[in-house]
Coordinates of C-alpha atoms in Angstrom, one line a residue:
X2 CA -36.8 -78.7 -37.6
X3 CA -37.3 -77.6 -40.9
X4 CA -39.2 -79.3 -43.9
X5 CA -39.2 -78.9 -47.4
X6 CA -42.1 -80.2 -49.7
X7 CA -41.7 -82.7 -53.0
X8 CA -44.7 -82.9 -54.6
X9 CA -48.2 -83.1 -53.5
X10 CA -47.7 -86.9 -51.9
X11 CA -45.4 -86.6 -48.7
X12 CA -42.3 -84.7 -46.9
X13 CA -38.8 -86.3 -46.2
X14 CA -37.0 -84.7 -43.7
X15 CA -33.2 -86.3 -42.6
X16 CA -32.1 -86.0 -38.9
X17 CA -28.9 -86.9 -37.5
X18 CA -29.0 -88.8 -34.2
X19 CA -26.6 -86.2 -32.6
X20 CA -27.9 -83.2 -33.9
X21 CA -28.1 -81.3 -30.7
X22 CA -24.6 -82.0 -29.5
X23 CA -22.5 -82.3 -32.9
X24 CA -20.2 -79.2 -33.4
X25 CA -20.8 -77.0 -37.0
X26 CA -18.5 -75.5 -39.2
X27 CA -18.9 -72.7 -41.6
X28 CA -18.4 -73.2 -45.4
X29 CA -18.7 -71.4 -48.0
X30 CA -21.3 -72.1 -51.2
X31 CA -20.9 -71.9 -54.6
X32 CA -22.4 -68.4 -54.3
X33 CA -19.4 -67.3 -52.1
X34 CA -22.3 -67.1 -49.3
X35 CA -21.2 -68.8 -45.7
X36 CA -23.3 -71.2 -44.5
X37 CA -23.2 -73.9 -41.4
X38 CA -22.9 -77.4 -41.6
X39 CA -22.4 -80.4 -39.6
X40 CA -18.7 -81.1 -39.1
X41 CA -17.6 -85.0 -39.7
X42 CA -14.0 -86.4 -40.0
X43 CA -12.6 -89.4 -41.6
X44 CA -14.1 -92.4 -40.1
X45 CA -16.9 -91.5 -37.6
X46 CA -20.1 -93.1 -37.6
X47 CA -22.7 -91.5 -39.6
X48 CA -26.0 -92.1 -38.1
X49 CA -29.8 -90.4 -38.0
X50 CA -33.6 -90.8 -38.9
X51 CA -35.5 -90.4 -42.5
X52 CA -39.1 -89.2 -41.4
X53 CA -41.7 -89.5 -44.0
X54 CA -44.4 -87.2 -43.8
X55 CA -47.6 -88.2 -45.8
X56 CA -49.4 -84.5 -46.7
X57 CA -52.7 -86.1 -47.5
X58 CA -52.8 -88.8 -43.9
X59 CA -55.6 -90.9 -44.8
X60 CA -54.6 -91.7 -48.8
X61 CA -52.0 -93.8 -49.2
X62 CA -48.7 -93.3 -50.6
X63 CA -47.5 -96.5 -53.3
X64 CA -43.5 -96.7 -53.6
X65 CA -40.9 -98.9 -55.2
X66 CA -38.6 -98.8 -52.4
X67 CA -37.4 -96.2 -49.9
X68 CA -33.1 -96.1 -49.1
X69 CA -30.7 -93.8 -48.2
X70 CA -27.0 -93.0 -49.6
X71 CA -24.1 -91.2 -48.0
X72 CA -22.5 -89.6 -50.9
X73 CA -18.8 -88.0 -51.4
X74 CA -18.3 -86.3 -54.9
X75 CA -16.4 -84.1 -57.0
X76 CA -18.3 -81.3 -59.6
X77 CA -16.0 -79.6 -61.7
X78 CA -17.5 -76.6 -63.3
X79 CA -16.9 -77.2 -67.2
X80 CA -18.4 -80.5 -67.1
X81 CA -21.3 -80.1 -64.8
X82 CA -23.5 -83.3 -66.6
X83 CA -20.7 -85.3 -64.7
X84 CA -20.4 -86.2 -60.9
X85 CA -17.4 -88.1 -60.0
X86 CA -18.4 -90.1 -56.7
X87 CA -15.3 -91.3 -54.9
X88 CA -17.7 -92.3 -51.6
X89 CA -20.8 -94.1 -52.2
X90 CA -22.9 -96.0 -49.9
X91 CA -26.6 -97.0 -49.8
X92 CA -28.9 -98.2 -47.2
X93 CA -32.3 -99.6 -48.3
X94 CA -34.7 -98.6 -45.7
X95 CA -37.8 -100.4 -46.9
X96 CA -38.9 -102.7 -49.6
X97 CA -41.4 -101.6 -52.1
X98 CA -45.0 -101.2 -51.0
X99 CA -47.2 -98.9 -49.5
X100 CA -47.1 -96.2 -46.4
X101 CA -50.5 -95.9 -44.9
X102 CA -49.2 -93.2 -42.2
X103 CA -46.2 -91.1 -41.4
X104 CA -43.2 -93.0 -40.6
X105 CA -39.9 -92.7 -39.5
X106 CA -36.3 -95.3 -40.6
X107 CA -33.4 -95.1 -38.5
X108 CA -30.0 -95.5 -40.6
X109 CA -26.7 -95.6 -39.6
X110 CA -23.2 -95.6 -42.0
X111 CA -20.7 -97.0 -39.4
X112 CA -17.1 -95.9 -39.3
X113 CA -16.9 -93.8 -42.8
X114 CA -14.3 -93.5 -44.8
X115 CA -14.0 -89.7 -45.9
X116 CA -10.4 -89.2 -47.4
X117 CA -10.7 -85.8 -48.9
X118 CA -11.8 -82.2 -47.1
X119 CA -14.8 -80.5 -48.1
X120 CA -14.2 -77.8 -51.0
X121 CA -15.9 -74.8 -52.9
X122 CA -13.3 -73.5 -55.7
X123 CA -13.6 -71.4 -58.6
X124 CA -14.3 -74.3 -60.8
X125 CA -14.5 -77.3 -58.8
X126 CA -16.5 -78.5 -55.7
X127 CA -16.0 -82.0 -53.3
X128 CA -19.2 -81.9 -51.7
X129 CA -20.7 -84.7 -49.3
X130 CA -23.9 -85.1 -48.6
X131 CA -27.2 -87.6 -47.3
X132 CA -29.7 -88.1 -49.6
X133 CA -33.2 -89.7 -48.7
X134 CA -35.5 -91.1 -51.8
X135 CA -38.7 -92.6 -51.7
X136 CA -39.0 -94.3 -54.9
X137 CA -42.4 -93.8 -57.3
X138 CA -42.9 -94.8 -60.8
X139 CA -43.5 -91.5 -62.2
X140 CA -41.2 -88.7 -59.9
X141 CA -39.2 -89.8 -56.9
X142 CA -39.6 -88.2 -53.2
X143 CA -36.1 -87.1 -52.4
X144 CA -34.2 -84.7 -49.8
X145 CA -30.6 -84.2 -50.0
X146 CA -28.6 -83.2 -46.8
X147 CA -24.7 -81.5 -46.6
X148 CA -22.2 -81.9 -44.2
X149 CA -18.9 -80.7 -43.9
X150 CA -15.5 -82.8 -43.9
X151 CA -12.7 -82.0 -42.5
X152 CA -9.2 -83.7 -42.5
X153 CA -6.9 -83.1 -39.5
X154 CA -2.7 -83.5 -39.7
X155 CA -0.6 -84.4 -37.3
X156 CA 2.5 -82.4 -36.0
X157 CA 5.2 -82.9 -39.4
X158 CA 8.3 -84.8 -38.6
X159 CA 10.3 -83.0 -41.2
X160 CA 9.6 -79.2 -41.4
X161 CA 13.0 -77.5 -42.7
X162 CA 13.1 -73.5 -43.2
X163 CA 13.4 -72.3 -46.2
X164 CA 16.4 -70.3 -47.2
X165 CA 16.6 -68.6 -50.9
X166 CA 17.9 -65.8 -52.8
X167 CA 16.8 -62.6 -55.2
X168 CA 19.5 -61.8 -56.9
X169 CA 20.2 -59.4 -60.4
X170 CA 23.7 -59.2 -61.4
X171 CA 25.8 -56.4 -59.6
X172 CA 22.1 -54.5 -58.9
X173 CA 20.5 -56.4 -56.7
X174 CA 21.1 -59.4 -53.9
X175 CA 18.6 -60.6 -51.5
X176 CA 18.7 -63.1 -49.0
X177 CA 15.5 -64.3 -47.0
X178 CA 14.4 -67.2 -44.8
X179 CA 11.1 -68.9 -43.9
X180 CA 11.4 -70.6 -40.1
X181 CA 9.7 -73.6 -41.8
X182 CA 8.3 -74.6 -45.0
X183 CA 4.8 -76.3 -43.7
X184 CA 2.4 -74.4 -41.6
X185 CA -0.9 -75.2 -39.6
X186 CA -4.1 -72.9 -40.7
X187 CA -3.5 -71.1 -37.4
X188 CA 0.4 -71.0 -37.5
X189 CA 2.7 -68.0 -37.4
X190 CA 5.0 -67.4 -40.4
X191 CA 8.0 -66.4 -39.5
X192 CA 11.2 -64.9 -41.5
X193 CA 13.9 -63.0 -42.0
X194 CA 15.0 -60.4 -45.1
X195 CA 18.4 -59.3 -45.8
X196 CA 19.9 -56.6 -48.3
X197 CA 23.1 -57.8 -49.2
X198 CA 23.2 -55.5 -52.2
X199 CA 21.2 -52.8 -53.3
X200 CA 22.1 -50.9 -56.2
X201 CA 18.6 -50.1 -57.4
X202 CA 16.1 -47.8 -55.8
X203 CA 13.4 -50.4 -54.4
X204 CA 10.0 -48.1 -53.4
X205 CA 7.8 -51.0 -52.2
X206 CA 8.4 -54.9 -50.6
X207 CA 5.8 -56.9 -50.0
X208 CA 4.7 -60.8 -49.3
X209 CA 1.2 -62.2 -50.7
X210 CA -0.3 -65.4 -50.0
X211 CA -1.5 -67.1 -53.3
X212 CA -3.3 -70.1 -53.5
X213 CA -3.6 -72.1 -57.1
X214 CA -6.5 -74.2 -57.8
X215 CA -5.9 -76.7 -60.6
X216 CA -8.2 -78.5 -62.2
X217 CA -8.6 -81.2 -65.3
X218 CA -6.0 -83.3 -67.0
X219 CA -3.7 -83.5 -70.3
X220 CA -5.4 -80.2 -72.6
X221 CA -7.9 -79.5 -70.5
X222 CA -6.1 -78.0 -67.2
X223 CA -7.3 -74.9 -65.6
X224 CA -5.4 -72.9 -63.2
X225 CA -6.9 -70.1 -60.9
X226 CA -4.7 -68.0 -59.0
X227 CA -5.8 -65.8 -56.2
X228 CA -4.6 -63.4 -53.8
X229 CA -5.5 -64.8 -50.0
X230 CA -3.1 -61.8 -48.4
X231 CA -1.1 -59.2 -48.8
X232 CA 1.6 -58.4 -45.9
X233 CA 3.7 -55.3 -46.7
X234 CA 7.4 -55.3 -45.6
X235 CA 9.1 -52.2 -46.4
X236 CA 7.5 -48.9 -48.2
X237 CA 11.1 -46.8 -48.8
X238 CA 14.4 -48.2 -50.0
X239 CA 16.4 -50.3 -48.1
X240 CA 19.9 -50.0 -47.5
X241 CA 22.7 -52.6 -47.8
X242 CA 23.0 -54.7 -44.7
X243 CA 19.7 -54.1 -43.5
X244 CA 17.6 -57.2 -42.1
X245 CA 13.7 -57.0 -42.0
X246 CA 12.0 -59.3 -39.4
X247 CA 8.4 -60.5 -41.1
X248 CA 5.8 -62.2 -38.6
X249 CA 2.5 -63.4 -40.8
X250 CA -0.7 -64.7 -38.5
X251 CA -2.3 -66.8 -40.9
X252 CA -5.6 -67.4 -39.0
X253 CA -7.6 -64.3 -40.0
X254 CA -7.5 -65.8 -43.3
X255 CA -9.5 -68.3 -45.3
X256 CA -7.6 -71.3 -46.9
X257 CA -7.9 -75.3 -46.5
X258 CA -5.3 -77.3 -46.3
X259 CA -2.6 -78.1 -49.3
X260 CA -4.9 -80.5 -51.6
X261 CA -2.6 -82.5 -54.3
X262 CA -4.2 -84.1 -57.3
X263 CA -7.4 -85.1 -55.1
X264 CA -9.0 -88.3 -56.6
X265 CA -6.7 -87.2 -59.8
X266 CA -9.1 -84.4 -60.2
X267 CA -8.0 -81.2 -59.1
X268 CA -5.1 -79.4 -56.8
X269 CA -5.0 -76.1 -54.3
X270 CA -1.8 -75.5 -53.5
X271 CA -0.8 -72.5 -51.6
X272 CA 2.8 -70.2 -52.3
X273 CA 4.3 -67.1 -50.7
X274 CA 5.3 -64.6 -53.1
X275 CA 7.9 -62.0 -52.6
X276 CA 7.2 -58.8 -54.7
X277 CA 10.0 -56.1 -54.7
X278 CA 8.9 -53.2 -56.9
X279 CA 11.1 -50.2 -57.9
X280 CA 10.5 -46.5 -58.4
X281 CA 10.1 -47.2 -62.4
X282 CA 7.7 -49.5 -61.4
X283 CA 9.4 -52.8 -62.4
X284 CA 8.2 -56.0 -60.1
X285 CA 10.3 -58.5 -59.3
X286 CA 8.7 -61.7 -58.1
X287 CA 10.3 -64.4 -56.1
X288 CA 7.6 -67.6 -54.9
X289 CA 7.9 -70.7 -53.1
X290 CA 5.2 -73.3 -52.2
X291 CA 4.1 -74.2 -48.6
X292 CA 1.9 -76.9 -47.5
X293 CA -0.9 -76.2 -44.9
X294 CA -2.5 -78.4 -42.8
X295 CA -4.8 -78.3 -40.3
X296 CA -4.3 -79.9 -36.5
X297 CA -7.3 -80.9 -34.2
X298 CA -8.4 -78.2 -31.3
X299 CA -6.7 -80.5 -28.8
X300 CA -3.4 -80.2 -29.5
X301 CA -0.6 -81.7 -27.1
X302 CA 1.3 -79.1 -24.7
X303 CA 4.7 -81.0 -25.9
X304 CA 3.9 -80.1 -29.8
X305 CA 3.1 -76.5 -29.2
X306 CA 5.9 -75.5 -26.8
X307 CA 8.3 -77.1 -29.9
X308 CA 7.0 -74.9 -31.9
X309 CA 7.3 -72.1 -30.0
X310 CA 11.1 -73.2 -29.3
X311 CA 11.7 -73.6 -33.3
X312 CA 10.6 -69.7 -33.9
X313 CA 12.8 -68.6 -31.3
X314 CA 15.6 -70.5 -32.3
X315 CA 14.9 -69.7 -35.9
X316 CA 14.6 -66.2 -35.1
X317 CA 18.1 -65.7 -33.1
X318 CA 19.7 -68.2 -36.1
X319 CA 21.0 -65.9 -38.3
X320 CA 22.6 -62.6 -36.8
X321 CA 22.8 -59.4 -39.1
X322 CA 27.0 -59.0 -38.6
X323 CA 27.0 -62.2 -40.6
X324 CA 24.9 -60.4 -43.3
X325 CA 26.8 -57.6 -43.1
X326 CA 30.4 -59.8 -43.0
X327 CA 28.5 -61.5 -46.1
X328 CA 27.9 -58.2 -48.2
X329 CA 31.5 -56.8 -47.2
X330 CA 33.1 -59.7 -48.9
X331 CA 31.1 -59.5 -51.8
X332 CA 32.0 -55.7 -52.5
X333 CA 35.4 -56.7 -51.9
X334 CA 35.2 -59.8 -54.9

């Protein structure tokens, strides 16, 4: 147990009641530094002890009031001055008066609500935290304490592949397909390229990753793009009729889950982005959004071996002699 010291007068140190037993999750500070947290999820009980260490034990410690809040709020970057507090919750713990020894307050928040996941962006953050005061007249005794939120999915209902089309007029046509358009954090993306015409010299195919962070409203939006992964497809040109498997393991990489307008604050949207580029180094750029979500560790058998059913499906769907039939009628128009 660690404790940090306010002043000259006394120590506040937060403790939740499961500490020893409640499962931590890595998260990464403002810093880009990882550090561990304790992992909550929408509507569990929030519970612990405020100890209030007097430094100087026989001198007595005068306060307006000591409480506790469970906090949820947003920080975006340009307008620091301002915290926008979506949760908000306060516990008084004693009424104003005096502390003639070290004491200790239990609290509990029962049954929280925590609607959004815990995120560190380029210019926003959704933090949630505890925060212990002991009110004084001239400088409060405070101690602030994170957690870490995190919002599970369930299995989508409606998950269609996605099907589209690179095409430049009597130079180029290319056909590819997604097995499914939303994807868990540890899912498999799996597709299909085909050259149905090639009439330029393509050197280098590749798919990235790209997750946009938006943020602000009206005049003052801010988007941040950046590059999660890069998956290379093809280094050499193709050749008409030829189909490229593409198998993507999302879970060595770091993303959250597809956030839209969150407390109509900010987004993080994620997009694959097909990048063809040719040997006079023209790109050629074809994206499409997917949502990500993120399912609980227990996941039932029935769900998973669907899934596993859909790729295989997915991936004996579409055979290359209909590619090839495809092409042959195009030449022929």
């Amino acid at each position: 147990m660690s404790f940090f010291s306010f002043g000259q007068s006394a120590e506040i140190d937060v403790v939740l009641t499961d500490a020893e037993t409640r499962k931590k999750a890595e998260h990464k500070t403002e810093d880009g530094k990882k550090d561990k947290y304790f992992l909550f999820y929408d509507g569990e009980t929030v519970a612990g002890k405020v100890n209030v260490t007097l430094k100087n034990p026989g001198k007595r410690l005068e306060h307006q009031g000591i409480k506790i809040e469970f906090v949820g709020q947003i920080e975006l970057y340009y307008d620091r001055g301002n915290h926008h507090e979506f949760v908000s919750l306060v516990k008084d713990l004693a009424r104003p008066g005096e502390l003639t020894q070290s004491q200790t307050f239990d609290f509990e928040f029962t049954h929280v609500e925590k609607p959004y996941e815990s995120y560190t962006g380029q210019n926003v953050k959704l933090r949630y935290f505890l925060r212990a005061t002991v009110s004084r007249r001239l400088n409060d005794i405070s101690k602030e304490m994170d957690i870490v939120v995190h919002t599970l999915s369930t299995y989508p209902e409606l998950n269609s592949s996605i099907k589209m089309e690179v095409g430049i007029e009597d130079c180029l046509h290319i056909e590819f397909e997604y097995n499914k358009s939303k994807y868990h954090l540890k899912d498999v993306i799996v597709g299909k390229i085909y050259f149905l015409l090639v009439r330029i010299k393509i050197k280098h195919m590749e798919i990235d990753i790209i997750k946009r962070e938006t943020t602000g409203t009206g005049p003052s939006v801010y988007h941040e793009n950046d590059t999660i992964a890069k998956y290379e497809i093809m280094d050499g040109a193709p050749v008409r009729g030829e189909s490229i498997p593409i198998r993507l393991f999302l879970a060595g990489y770091e993303m959250t889950p597809t956030m839209r307008d969150i407390n109509k604050k900010f987004s993080v949207r994620y997009y694959l982005n097909l990048v063809l580029i040719d040997e006079e180094e023209r790109r050629y750029f074809k994206q499409q959004e997917i949502t990500l979500w993120r399912k609980g560790d227990v996941v039932r058998k029935s769900m998973s071996s669907q899934a596993t059913i859909g790729a295989q499906r997915f991936e004996g769907s579409v055979s290359l002699e209909s590619a090839l039939e495809k092409a042959a009628r195009e030449d022929s128009a």
